Structures are given as C-alpha cells and as structure tokens.
Amino acid sequence: MKVYKLRAFLVLLLAGFTSSVSHAQTVNLKQEYASTLIKLADVLLDHQLKDKKDPGFGALKCDYDGVLHTRASEAVYPFALSYKITGETKYLEAAIRTGNWLIRQQEQNGSWKETPEEWTGTTTDQVLMLMLAYDHIAAKLSTTEKASWHLAIQKAAGYLYRVMTPEFASINYVATTCSTLAKAGLFLKDEKYIKKATELAHRTISKMDEDGFLNGEGGRNYTSKLGADLGYSMEMSLWGLGFYAKLTGDTLVNNTVKHALKSHLYFIYPDGSLDNSWGIRSNKWTTYGGATSDGCQVLFSLYADEDPRYGMASLKNLQYLRKNILPNGLIAYGPQHEEVMAHPPCIYPSFTKAKNLAMAYELETQQNRVLASLPTEATGWLKQFKTVNITQVRTANFMATITAYGYKDYKAGAKSKYMYRPAGGTISNLWVKDHGYLTASSVTAYSRPEPMSFPEAPGVKSLTPRIEFTDSLGYFTNLFEFDCRMEAGQVGSNEFEVTVAGELKDKNWLAAGVGYTINYLFSDTALVKTINLVYHDARPVIKIIEPIVNYKGTVFTKVDDRTVLIDAGSRKFRFKLLSEHAVLQMGGDAAHYWAPYPALKAYPLELELKPVAGSFKQEIRYEISIVK
C-alpha cells in the first residue's frame, strides 16, 4: 500500500513537473490576440459616430484631425471578430454600422478614396476586410444590406482587377491585392479574379532579392518601383502573398514567402520591437512596426506551424506593442509619445493593428503553441544581409543594426521622401539588454510628405548618430552617403568589428571634400567607435553627434572634459573620449532632439573637431560602455 501511494505520488509529482515545464514553453496565442483585439475594438467603438441623424453615422472619427477616414472602416472586420469571440451585440452593431457607412462612401468606379487624400489603392484593404467581416455577420444583415454589401464587394473587386499593378501602386498594395482578389474569386465564385491574383503574385515575388527582401516600395524609375522596406514587407506584403497562397494553394509563392521570412525574423529584436530603422519607409517607423501598416502577427500566424520561433516573434512583438498603448486606449507613435507629442495619435495605428490581430486570431490553428527563442536572443554573432548592405551584431549586452543600404530614388532625388532614411554606415538601432534602445534613428530632415500621416514637428533634429558639417555650400553628413562600403567580421572570441567608408555628402548626394571611415568594435560590455577623417578638398569644423535616447528619469553627468556618465536607473553607461583634438559638449539644442516617428526624444553628446595644422587626416576614438 505504501509503495502504491509513493508510486502514485511520484506519478503526480512528475505530471506536475511536466505540466509546469510544458506551460513554460507554450502559450495560447489565440487568447493573446483576442485580449488585445477586444481592447482595440472597444476604443474604436468609442470613436464611432452612433447618432443616426449624423451624416457620418457609422464612421470612425479621428481625434488627431477630426477626419472620418474611410480606411478606418477596415475596423468592420475587428468588430465582426470581436462579436464572434464575445457574442456581445455591441460589436455586431458596430460592424454593421461601419460597413454600411463605408459602402455609402464608395466611388462610382468601385474604389474608395483614402480620405482626406485622393489615393484609391487602399481599396484593396477595405474590400478585403468587408469580405472577411461578411463571412461572420451575413446572417445578421437584412436582405437589403446583404445585397448592398455584395454589390460593393463586386464593384471594388472589379476596380482592383482593372487597375492594380506595380505600375499603379507600391508593391505592398499589389501583394495585398493578391489576397483580396483570391478571396473575391471565392466570394463571388468568379475564376477570373483568382487568375489575376496569381499573375500579380508571381510578378510580385519576381521582385524579391536573394535574401528575401522585396523591392518596389520606393520612387518610380520609368514605370515601376524599386527599394525595399522591411516594415511594410513584414506588416503588409508578405502576409498578403502568404494569405493568397493559403487561399489558392500556390506552392511557388508560399515557398518564396517562407524563404523571405527566415531573413525577416532577424529584425524582431530581443524585446519584441520590430527594427525598420533602415527601410526606405522608415519615416513611419514606431519601433513596434509602422504607423499605417498592419502588423506582423498575421504573417507569423500564417507560418507558425513551420517554425516555433515564429510564434515567439509574434507574441513578443504583441507584448511590445501593448507597451505603446496609451491610457486612452489608442496606439501611440512610439514609446515616448506622451512626452514628445502634445496631441493624441491618429486612429490609423489602432485600426491597422486591430485588423492584423483579427486575421492572426482566425489563422492561428493551435490551442497551445510551443515556443522557441528568437535568433536575436542568442548572443555572440554577426550577420550580414549583403543584398541590402545591412549588418547586425549581437553580443551579451548589445544588439545593433548598421545600415549602408544604397537604394536611390534617381528620378525624384532630394525631393524624394525615401532619401532621408539613415544610411552611410550609421548605427540605425542600438539596443541594450535590460534597458532598451540606447540610440535609435529618425529621418535626417523631417518633412510632411503625407500631411495626414505626418504631424507638425517644427525644428526637430535627427535622432540618428552622425558625422556632419555645415559651410557655405550647405549641410553635409554621412547620412546622405548611399554609396559607402562596408566590411564586417569577428575579431575575437567575444568581439565583432564593422568598418564603413564613404564621403560626407549633401541631400543631392554631392560630396564637398571630406572622406570618412567608421570602425565599430563591439564587445560584451562596450562599443568603441574609431572615426578617421580625410580632408582632401575642404577643411571644415566637423561635428560627431551621438543622440542618446532620453528616457524619463535618465541623468547625464559630465565628469570631466572627456567623460559623461549616463544613469538610466537599472543601467548605467559611460561615454568616454579616448583620443585628442576634440571638444566634448553635451545638451546642445536638446529640446529639439525628438521625433514623431519613432516617438522618442534624445539627449545629444557632441564632439567638435577642427582640422589639425599640417595634416590632412584626423582620427577620433570614443567608447560607450556599460558600467552597471
């Protein structure tokens, strides 16, 4: 009897141990998606006009600009899914109201304008959400409503069938339309839409390079576009292609997306943030993703069965996203939105991320999913993506992205919104374990190419670390160098070296006579930067600027003429000048070191160098180290 009881106790103990281990390794992603989806649906519902006498009855009103964005009606699907999950009729009613309002806004040709602008490419997003919502609430629609929804879907699908190509739109719209037309073909029982979707999908994947980065987001050359943007790919294009492949069984497209995803996974940082610091549309980078792109959960849900790391990437990014939800329920533009912005965010991030979570919820197939560590959680590696000239470094405490991505918008030149992304071999993202971003990046010069999406931010200075000078010819910096050379490798058991070389240039990509090399030496506890300048045609005063992300409570103390201590609470850092012939200054124009995207502020540390008499070369070395 005693032996039996002991054996039974051991069995129970082992079962409990196994259960706890299993619990630690698994998560109910459906539950995680639903939790945040419902919260976003609630705040979207709060923004809906519910008075039947109101001409905008059913629309969602934006706090930022008061506009009734037609794209906000993509919330029709998050509302419908929230109804499916909870059974609460308030979500059903919200879905019907917003769907009916959206249909009333449809143009005669079947499109929707992206109010307050004239662009109609977002018709693909709106009609896809309308179809996905219809699947869940059709039984609750009146006979008249069913007919109007069907007609609107048919007209919108017809419009996309006629106009959507890479010549018409950036590649993310083309990729999304692959899903939209495939779904329309099934919804309307018309094979021509599926055939068109296949044509578009195959043309889209033809624009993918060997590393899996998709070209087609930038400016137009002759008829179509080039330029890769990791953020729009992860949050729009790849899921568009993947969902199309799921609907049609297209193995060629499916395998191409799976190949691309292996590279893109490396840009989910250990804390779950999504690193689009270097992409050509990084002017909308928020650190959790993009302000107007959908989100990465739908993509990872599509392929979660392929690799347990995808479930972890999805969860970690979702957890990071939650940290960017404001007390009013809206999703912010970045971690310090309330500190740097005087007004609430546009409704865009909230409804785009909600639709992404709704799709992720439906595509998730497992009740409990086994997870695995992200590649970026491992330490002691360096990875180069040579097709885009990007290098990543990960040590015990640091993770960095160094960008020399050389895309050029030749036709638009300095007028192009894509040519103010960080480049020139800068560290566009520097993250520290148990701290977060030590430095980040923003556009080199802020503008408002899309007034709806870009808030006013007069006088802001770039958050990106840089070399610069200004003289009678203008402003020159390594950030405008799109032809620099990069080499990288491991130099010790725990040390990695990255070297870049180029010319300081202006916004027109013209050099003024100062060359540079930057050598980065990463170890577990320090980053040493060695900059060599060559004055071959000019001898200006050079500034090297390191904007340190200034989280609330961070204290900067100048110890001496060569040293600054940075006390960030749980982490402490030391900035130390290691060479001669430089003047260390701190805090100059600090009030202007903030950005709407990503919503961060920084405190500038500045080194000023004057040319040394009798020499055309100059070296400057400094170190950023972890002291706690």
GROMACS .gro file of N, CA and C in nm, residues 175-313:
model
  417
  175ALA      N    1   0.075   4.323  -5.337
  175ALA     CA    2   0.077   4.198  -5.261
  175ALA      C    3  -0.055   4.177  -5.187
  176THR      N    4  -0.108   4.282  -5.126
  176THR     CA    5  -0.236   4.270  -5.056
  176THR      C    6  -0.347   4.234  -5.154
  177THR      N    7  -0.341   4.291  -5.273
  177THR     CA    8  -0.444   4.264  -5.373
  177THR      C    9  -0.442   4.119  -5.418
  178CYS      N   10  -0.328   4.054  -5.408
  178CYS     CA   11  -0.325   3.910  -5.438
  178CYS      C   12  -0.422   3.836  -5.346
  179SER      N   13  -0.419   3.869  -5.217
  179SER     CA   14  -0.514   3.810  -5.122
  179SER      C   15  -0.656   3.855  -5.152
  180THR      N   16  -0.672   3.983  -5.177
  180THR     CA   17  -0.807   4.038  -5.197
  180THR      C   18  -0.877   3.976  -5.317
  181LEU      N   19  -0.805   3.966  -5.428
  181LEU     CA   20  -0.868   3.909  -5.548
  181LEU      C   21  -0.887   3.758  -5.536
  182ALA      N   22  -0.796   3.690  -5.467
  182ALA     CA   23  -0.817   3.546  -5.443
  182ALA      C   24  -0.942   3.525  -5.359
  183LYS      N   25  -0.956   3.607  -5.256
  183LYS     CA   26  -1.076   3.597  -5.172
  183LYS      C   27  -1.200   3.636  -5.252
  184ALA      N   28  -1.188   3.739  -5.334
  184ALA     CA   29  -1.302   3.781  -5.416
  184ALA      C   30  -1.345   3.671  -5.514
  185GLY      N   31  -1.246   3.601  -5.569
  185GLY     CA   32  -1.278   3.492  -5.660
  185GLY      C   33  -1.361   3.385  -5.593
  186LEU      N   34  -1.326   3.353  -5.468
  186LEU     CA   35  -1.403   3.254  -5.392
  186LEU      C   36  -1.538   3.311  -5.348
  187PHE      N   37  -1.536   3.435  -5.306
  187PHE     CA   38  -1.658   3.501  -5.255
  187PHE      C   39  -1.761   3.518  -5.366
  188LEU      N   40  -1.715   3.564  -5.481
  188LEU     CA   41  -1.805   3.593  -5.594
  188LEU      C   42  -1.819   3.476  -5.690
  189LYS      N   43  -1.743   3.369  -5.662
  189LYS     CA   44  -1.744   3.250  -5.747
  189LYS      C   45  -1.710   3.286  -5.892
  190ASP      N   46  -1.600   3.357  -5.907
  190ASP     CA   47  -1.556   3.402  -6.039
  190ASP      C   48  -1.406   3.377  -6.052
  191GLU      N   49  -1.371   3.284  -6.137
  191GLU     CA   50  -1.232   3.238  -6.152
  191GLU      C   51  -1.139   3.348  -6.203
  192LYS      N   52  -1.193   3.448  -6.273
  192LYS     CA   53  -1.105   3.549  -6.332
  192LYS      C   54  -1.027   3.626  -6.225
  193TYR      N   55  -1.087   3.643  -6.107
  193TYR     CA   56  -1.018   3.715  -6.001
  193TYR      C   57  -0.900   3.635  -5.947
  194ILE      N   58  -0.917   3.505  -5.938
  194ILE     CA   59  -0.808   3.420  -5.890
  194ILE      C   60  -0.695   3.417  -5.991
  195LYS      N   61  -0.730   3.413  -6.118
  195LYS     CA   62  -0.628   3.416  -6.223
  195LYS      C   63  -0.548   3.546  -6.217
  196LYS      N   64  -0.617   3.657  -6.198
  196LYS     CA   65  -0.549   3.787  -6.187
  196LYS      C   66  -0.461   3.791  -6.062
  197ALA      N   67  -0.511   3.735  -5.953
  197ALA     CA   68  -0.433   3.731  -5.829
  197ALA      C   69  -0.303   3.654  -5.850
  198THR      N   70  -0.309   3.546  -5.922
  198THR     CA   71  -0.190   3.465  -5.949
  198THR      C   72  -0.089   3.542  -6.034
  199GLU      N   73  -0.139   3.612  -6.134
  199GLU     CA   74  -0.049   3.694  -6.217
  199GLU      C   75   0.024   3.797  -6.133
  200LEU      N   76  -0.051   3.864  -6.045
  200LEU     CA   77   0.009   3.967  -5.959
  200LEU      C   78   0.107   3.907  -5.859
  201ALA      N   79   0.072   3.792  -5.803
  201ALA     CA   80   0.158   3.728  -5.703
  201ALA      C   81   0.292   3.687  -5.764
  202HIS      N   82   0.288   3.630  -5.883
  202HIS     CA   83   0.412   3.587  -5.947
  202HIS      C   84   0.497   3.706  -5.989
  203ARG      N   85   0.432   3.811  -6.030
  203ARG     CA   86   0.510   3.931  -6.064
  203ARG      C   87   0.571   3.992  -5.938
  204THR      N   88   0.498   3.986  -5.827
  204THR     CA   89   0.548   4.042  -5.702
  204THR      C   90   0.670   3.967  -5.652
  205ILE      N   91   0.666   3.835  -5.650
  205ILE     CA   92   0.781   3.760  -5.597
  205ILE      C   93   0.901   3.770  -5.691
  206SER      N   94   0.879   3.809  -5.815
  206SER     CA   95   0.993   3.829  -5.906
  206SER      C   96   1.078   3.948  -5.863
  207LYS      N   97   1.024   4.032  -5.775
  207LYS     CA   98   1.095   4.150  -5.727
  207LYS      C   99   1.167   4.124  -5.595
  208MET      N  100   1.176   3.999  -5.555
  208MET     CA  101   1.241   3.965  -5.429
  208MET      C  102   1.387   3.928  -5.454
  209ASP      N  103   1.480   3.981  -5.373
  209ASP     CA  104   1.622   3.951  -5.392
  209ASP      C  105   1.659   3.819  -5.324
  210GLU      N  106   1.787   3.784  -5.331
  210GLU     CA  107   1.832   3.654  -5.281
  210GLU      C  108   1.812   3.637  -5.131
  211ASP      N  109   1.818   3.747  -5.056
  211ASP     CA  110   1.798   3.740  -4.911
  211ASP      C  111   1.650   3.743  -4.872
  212GLY      N  112   1.563   3.761  -4.971
  212GLY     CA  113   1.420   3.762  -4.943
  212GLY      C  114   1.361   3.900  -4.922
  213PHE      N  115   1.437   4.005  -4.952
  213PHE     CA  116   1.384   4.141  -4.938
  213PHE      C  117   1.313   4.182  -5.066
  214LEU      N  118   1.195   4.238  -5.049
  214LEU     CA  119   1.106   4.267  -5.162
  214LEU      C  120   1.124   4.411  -5.208
  215ASN      N  121   1.151   4.427  -5.336
  215ASN     CA  122   1.169   4.561  -5.394
  215ASN      C  123   1.037   4.612  -5.453
  216GLY      N  124   1.020   4.744  -5.445
  216GLY     CA  125   0.902   4.803  -5.506
  216GLY      C  126   0.829   4.903  -5.419
  217GLU      N  127   0.895   4.952  -5.313
  217GLU     CA  128   0.830   5.048  -5.222
  217GLU      C  129   0.870   5.192  -5.248
  218GLY      N  130   0.972   5.215  -5.329
  218GLY     CA  131   1.028   5.349  -5.342
  218GLY      C  132   0.967   5.432  -5.454
  219GLY      N  133   1.049   5.523  -5.505
  219GLY     CA  134   1.004   5.609  -5.614
  219GLY      C  135   1.005   5.535  -5.747
  220ARG      N  136   0.938   5.595  -5.843
  220ARG     CA  137   0.926   5.533  -5.974
  220ARG      C  138   1.047   5.566  -6.061
  221ASN      N  139   1.097   5.464  -6.133
  221ASN     CA  140   1.203   5.489  -6.232
  221ASN      C  141   1.136   5.525  -6.365
  222TYR      N  142   1.107   5.425  -6.447
  222TYR     CA  143   1.029   5.451  -6.568
  222TYR      C  144   0.880   5.430  -6.537
  223THR      N  145   0.844   5.304  -6.510
  223THR     CA  146   0.703   5.278  -6.482
  223THR      C  147   0.682   5.217  -6.345
  224SER      N  148   0.772   5.128  -6.302
  224SER     CA  149   0.755   5.062  -6.173
  224SER      C  150   0.858   5.112  -6.074
  225LYS      N  151   0.862   5.048  -5.957
  225LYS     CA  152   0.941   5.097  -5.845
  225LYS      C  153   1.044   4.996  -5.799
  226LEU      N  154   1.147   5.047  -5.729
  226LEU     CA  155   1.245   4.963  -5.661
  226LEU      C  156   1.245   5.005  -5.514
  227GLY      N  157   1.339   4.952  -5.439
  227GLY     CA  158   1.351   4.992  -5.299
  227GLY      C  159   1.279   4.897  -5.205
  228ALA      N  160   1.353   4.853  -5.101
  228ALA     CA  161   1.297   4.758  -5.004
  228ALA      C  162   1.264   4.829  -4.873
  229ASP      N  163   1.157   4.788  -4.812
  229ASP     CA  164   1.121   4.836  -4.679
  229ASP      C  165   1.079   4.716  -4.595
  230LEU      N  166   1.162   4.682  -4.498
  230LEU     CA  167   1.136   4.564  -4.416
  230LEU      C  168   1.002   4.576  -4.342
  231GLY      N  169   0.970   4.696  -4.294
  231GLY     CA  170   0.847   4.713  -4.218
  231GLY      C  171   0.723   4.684  -4.299
  232TYR      N  172   0.713   4.744  -4.416
  232TYR     CA  173   0.595   4.720  -4.500
  232TYR      C  174   0.592   4.575  -4.549
  233SER      N  175   0.709   4.515  -4.568
  233SER     CA  176   0.710   4.375  -4.608
  233SER      C  177   0.656   4.285  -4.498
  234MET      N  178   0.703   4.306  -4.374
  234MET     CA  179   0.660   4.220  -4.264
  234MET      C  180   0.514   4.245  -4.226
  235GLU      N  181   0.471   4.369  -4.239
  235GLU     CA  182   0.338   4.404  -4.189
  235GLU      C  183   0.232   4.413  -4.299
  236MET      N  184   0.273   4.400  -4.424
  236MET     CA  185   0.177   4.407  -4.535
  236MET      C  186   0.204   4.301  -4.641
  237SER      N  187   0.315   4.317  -4.711
  237SER     CA  188   0.337   4.241  -4.835
  237SER      C  189   0.346   4.090  -4.815
  238LEU      N  190   0.426   4.048  -4.717
  238LEU     CA  191   0.447   3.903  -4.702
  238LEU      C  192   0.321   3.831  -4.658
  239TRP      N  193   0.244   3.893  -4.569
  239TRP     CA  194   0.119   3.825  -4.533
  239TRP      C  195   0.020   3.828  -4.650
  240GLY      N  196   0.026   3.935  -4.731
  240GLY     CA  197  -0.062   3.939  -4.848
  240GLY      C  198  -0.033   3.823  -4.942
  241LEU      N  199   0.095   3.799  -4.965
  241LEU     CA  200   0.134   3.687  -5.051
  241LEU      C  201   0.103   3.553  -4.985
  242GLY      N  202   0.131   3.544  -4.854
  242GLY     CA  203   0.109   3.419  -4.783
  242GLY      C  204  -0.038   3.381  -4.774
  243PHE      N  205  -0.124   3.480  -4.750
  243PHE     CA  206  -0.267   3.452  -4.742
  243PHE      C  207  -0.322   3.414  -4.879
  244TYR      N  208  -0.271   3.482  -4.982
  244TYR     CA  209  -0.307   3.443  -5.119
  244TYR      C  210  -0.271   3.296  -5.142
  245ALA      N  211  -0.149   3.256  -5.103
  245ALA     CA  212  -0.103   3.119  -5.125
  245ALA      C  213  -0.190   3.020  -5.048
  246LYS      N  214  -0.234   3.058  -4.930
  246LYS     CA  215  -0.321   2.971  -4.850
  246LYS      C  216  -0.456   2.953  -4.918
  247LEU      N  217  -0.509   3.061  -4.975
  247LEU     CA  218  -0.640   3.054  -5.041
  247LEU      C  219  -0.635   2.976  -5.172
  248THR      N  220  -0.521   2.981  -5.242
  248THR     CA  221  -0.514   2.923  -5.376
  248THR      C  222  -0.430   2.795  -5.385
  249GLY      N  223  -0.351   2.768  -5.281
  249GLY     CA  224  -0.261   2.652  -5.287
  249GLY      C  225  -0.140   2.673  -5.375
  250ASP      N  226  -0.100   2.796  -5.395
  250ASP     CA  227   0.015   2.827  -5.481
  250ASP      C  228   0.145   2.799  -5.404
  251THR      N  229   0.206   2.685  -5.432
  251THR     CA  230   0.326   2.645  -5.356
  251THR      C  231   0.448   2.729  -5.392
  252LEU      N  232   0.456   2.779  -5.515
  252LEU     CA  233   0.569   2.863  -5.553
  252LEU      C  234   0.574   2.989  -5.467
  253VAL      N  235   0.461   3.057  -5.457
  253VAL     CA  236   0.455   3.178  -5.376
  253VAL      C  237   0.475   3.145  -5.229
  254ASN      N  238   0.414   3.039  -5.184
  254ASN     CA  239   0.425   3.000  -5.044
  254ASN      C  240   0.571   2.975  -5.005
  255ASN      N  241   0.642   2.903  -5.087
  255ASN     CA  242   0.782   2.872  -5.057
  255ASN      C  243   0.869   2.997  -5.062
  256THR      N  244   0.835   3.088  -5.151
  256THR     CA  245   0.910   3.214  -5.160
  256THR      C  246   0.893   3.297  -5.033
  257VAL      N  247   0.772   3.302  -4.981
  257VAL     CA  248   0.746   3.376  -4.858
  257VAL      C  249   0.818   3.309  -4.740
  258LYS      N  250   0.817   3.177  -4.736
  258LYS     CA  251   0.886   3.107  -4.628
  258LYS      C  252   1.036   3.137  -4.629
  259HIS      N  253   1.093   3.145  -4.747
  259HIS     CA  254   1.235   3.180  -4.759
  259HIS      C  255   1.260   3.322  -4.708
  260ALA      N  256   1.174   3.414  -4.747
  260ALA     CA  257   1.191   3.554  -4.704
  260ALA      C  258   1.176   3.569  -4.553
  261LEU      N  259   1.086   3.495  -4.496
  261LEU     CA  260   1.058   3.509  -4.353
  261LEU      C  261   1.179   3.472  -4.268
  262LYS      N  262   1.262   3.381  -4.316
  262LYS     CA  263   1.381   3.342  -4.241
  262LYS      C  264   1.475   3.460  -4.221
  263SER      N  265   1.486   3.548  -4.319
  263SER     CA  266   1.568   3.668  -4.306
  263SER      C  267   1.498   3.773  -4.221
  264HIS      N  268   1.371   3.793  -4.246
  264HIS     CA  269   1.298   3.899  -4.177
  264HIS      C  270   1.288   3.874  -4.027
  265LEU      N  271   1.293   3.748  -3.986
  265LEU     CA  272   1.283   3.715  -3.844
  265LEU      C  273   1.392   3.782  -3.762
  266TYR      N  274   1.509   3.804  -3.823
  266TYR     CA  275   1.622   3.864  -3.751
  266TYR      C  276   1.596   4.009  -3.712
  267PHE      N  277   1.491   4.069  -3.765
  267PHE     CA  278   1.464   4.209  -3.734
  267PHE      C  279   1.357   4.225  -3.625
  268ILE      N  280   1.322   4.112  -3.561
  268ILE     CA  281   1.247   4.120  -3.436
  268ILE      C  282   1.352   4.116  -3.325
  269TYR      N  283   1.370   4.227  -3.258
  269TYR     CA  284   1.473   4.240  -3.154
  269TYR      C  285   1.435   4.157  -3.030
  270PRO      N  286   1.529   4.137  -2.939
  270PRO     CA  287   1.501   4.052  -2.822
  270PRO      C  288   1.383   4.097  -2.738
  271ASP      N  289   1.354   4.227  -2.737
  271ASP     CA  290   1.241   4.278  -2.659
  271ASP      C  291   1.110   4.276  -2.737
  272GLY      N  292   1.113   4.224  -2.861
  272GLY     CA  293   0.992   4.218  -2.943
  272GLY      C  294   0.973   4.336  -3.035
  273SER      N  295   1.054   4.440  -3.023
  273SER     CA  296   1.042   4.554  -3.114
  273SER      C  297   1.079   4.510  -3.255
  274LEU      N  298   1.021   4.580  -3.352
  274LEU     CA  299   1.045   4.549  -3.493
  274LEU      C  300   1.137   4.655  -3.550
  275ASP      N  301   1.253   4.614  -3.598
  275ASP     CA  302   1.355   4.708  -3.644
  275ASP      C  303   1.338   4.742  -3.791
  276ASN      N  304   1.267   4.851  -3.815
  276ASN     CA  305   1.262   4.905  -3.951
  276ASN      C  306   1.335   5.039  -3.955
  277SER      N  307   1.443   5.048  -3.878
  277SER     CA  308   1.517   5.173  -3.870
  277SER      C  309   1.580   5.211  -4.003
  278TRP      N  310   1.605   5.113  -4.089
  278TRP     CA  311   1.682   5.135  -4.212
  278TRP      C  312   1.600   5.132  -4.339
  279GLY      N  313   1.477   5.087  -4.334
  279GLY     CA  314   1.396   5.071  -4.454
  279GLY      C  315   1.362   5.203  -4.520
  280ILE      N  316   1.324   5.198  -4.647
  280ILE     CA  317   1.304   5.324  -4.718
  280ILE      C  318   1.177   5.396  -4.674
  281ARG      N  319   1.089   5.325  -4.602
  281ARG     CA  320   0.971   5.392  -4.547
  281ARG      C  321   0.980   5.400  -4.394
  282SER      N  322   1.103   5.407  -4.345
  282SER     CA  323   1.124   5.414  -4.201
  282SER      C  324   1.081   5.550  -4.145
  283ASN      N  325   1.039   5.641  -4.233
  283ASN     CA  326   0.987   5.769  -4.182
  283ASN      C  327   0.857   5.751  -4.104
  284LYS      N  328   0.798   5.629  -4.107
  284LYS     CA  329   0.680   5.599  -4.025
  284LYS      C  330   0.709   5.491  -3.921
  285TRP      N  331   0.836   5.464  -3.897
  285TRP     CA  332   0.873   5.359  -3.801
  285TRP      C  333   0.838   5.403  -3.659
  286THR      N  334   0.774   5.314  -3.586
  286THR     CA  335   0.729   5.345  -3.449
  286THR      C  336   0.802   5.263  -3.343
  287THR      N  337   0.889   5.176  -3.380
  287THR     CA  338   0.963   5.074  -3.303
  287THR      C  339   0.883   4.945  -3.286
  288TYR      N  340   0.749   4.950  -3.279
  288TYR     CA  341   0.672   4.826  -3.276
  288TYR      C  342   0.635   4.782  -3.416
  289GLY      N  343   0.650   4.869  -3.513
  289GLY     CA  344   0.613   4.842  -3.652
  289GLY      C  345   0.598   4.975  -3.723
  290GLY      N  346   0.501   4.982  -3.814
  290GLY     CA  347   0.476   5.106  -3.887
  290GLY      C  348   0.346   5.168  -3.843
  291ALA      N  349   0.334   5.300  -3.859
  291ALA     CA  350   0.215   5.371  -3.812
  291ALA      C  351   0.092   5.342  -3.896
  292THR      N  352   0.111   5.312  -4.026
  292THR     CA  353  -0.005   5.289  -4.112
  292THR      C  354  -0.004   5.151  -4.177
  293SER      N  355   0.094   5.067  -4.144
  293SER     CA  356   0.094   4.929  -4.192
  293SER      C  357   0.028   4.840  -4.088
  294ASP      N  358  -0.005   4.718  -4.126
  294ASP     CA  359  -0.098   4.638  -4.046
  294ASP      C  360  -0.038   4.577  -3.919
  295GLY      N  361   0.072   4.507  -3.931
  295GLY     CA  362   0.127   4.435  -3.816
  295GLY      C  363   0.182   4.301  -3.861
  296CYS      N  364   0.269   4.242  -3.779
  296CYS     CA  365   0.337   4.119  -3.819
  296CYS      C  366   0.270   3.992  -3.767
  297GLN      N  367   0.171   4.005  -3.678
  297GLN     CA  368   0.109   3.885  -3.619
  297GLN      C  369   0.042   3.797  -3.726
  298VAL      N  370  -0.024   3.860  -3.823
  298VAL     CA  371  -0.091   3.781  -3.926
  298VAL      C  372   0.011   3.700  -4.005
  299LEU      N  373   0.126   3.758  -4.035
  299LEU     CA  374   0.230   3.686  -4.108
  299LEU      C  375   0.282   3.568  -4.027
  300PHE      N  376   0.313   3.591  -3.901
  300PHE     CA  377   0.367   3.483  -3.819
  300PHE      C  378   0.263   3.375  -3.794
  301SER      N  379   0.135   3.412  -3.787
  301SER     CA  380   0.030   3.312  -3.770
  301SER      C  381   0.020   3.221  -3.892
  302LEU      N  382   0.036   3.280  -4.009
  302LEU     CA  383   0.030   3.201  -4.132
  302LEU      C  384   0.134   3.091  -4.134
  303TYR      N  385   0.251   3.118  -4.073
  303TYR     CA  386   0.363   3.025  -4.083
  303TYR      C  387   0.408   2.970  -3.948
  304ALA      N  388   0.324   2.983  -3.847
  304ALA     CA  389   0.362   2.938  -3.713
  304ALA      C  390   0.390   2.788  -3.707
  305ASP      N  391   0.323   2.710  -3.793
  305ASP     CA  392   0.347   2.566  -3.794
  305ASP      C  393   0.483   2.529  -3.851
  306GLU      N  394   0.546   2.621  -3.922
  306GLU     CA  395   0.674   2.594  -3.986
  306GLU      C  396   0.791   2.600  -3.890
  307ASP      N  397   0.782   2.687  -3.789
  307ASP     CA  398   0.896   2.714  -3.703
  307ASP      C  399   0.844   2.771  -3.571
  308PRO      N  400   0.875   2.708  -3.457
  308PRO     CA  401   0.824   2.758  -3.329
  308PRO      C  402   0.873   2.898  -3.293
  309ARG      N  403   0.978   2.946  -3.359
  309ARG     CA  404   1.027   3.081  -3.333
  309ARG      C  405   0.928   3.186  -3.383
  310TYR      N  406   0.845   3.149  -3.481
  310TYR     CA  407   0.751   3.247  -3.535
  310TYR      C  408   0.642   3.282  -3.433
  311GLY      N  409   0.599   3.182  -3.358
  311GLY     CA  410   0.503   3.209  -3.251
  311GLY      C  411   0.562   3.300  -3.145
  312MET      N  412   0.689   3.277  -3.112
  312MET     CA  413   0.755   3.361  -3.013
  312MET      C  414   0.770   3.505  -3.065
  313ALA      N  415   0.807   3.519  -3.192
  313ALA     CA  416   0.822   3.652  -3.251
  313ALA      C  417   0.690   3.727  -3.247
   0.00000   0.00000   0.00000
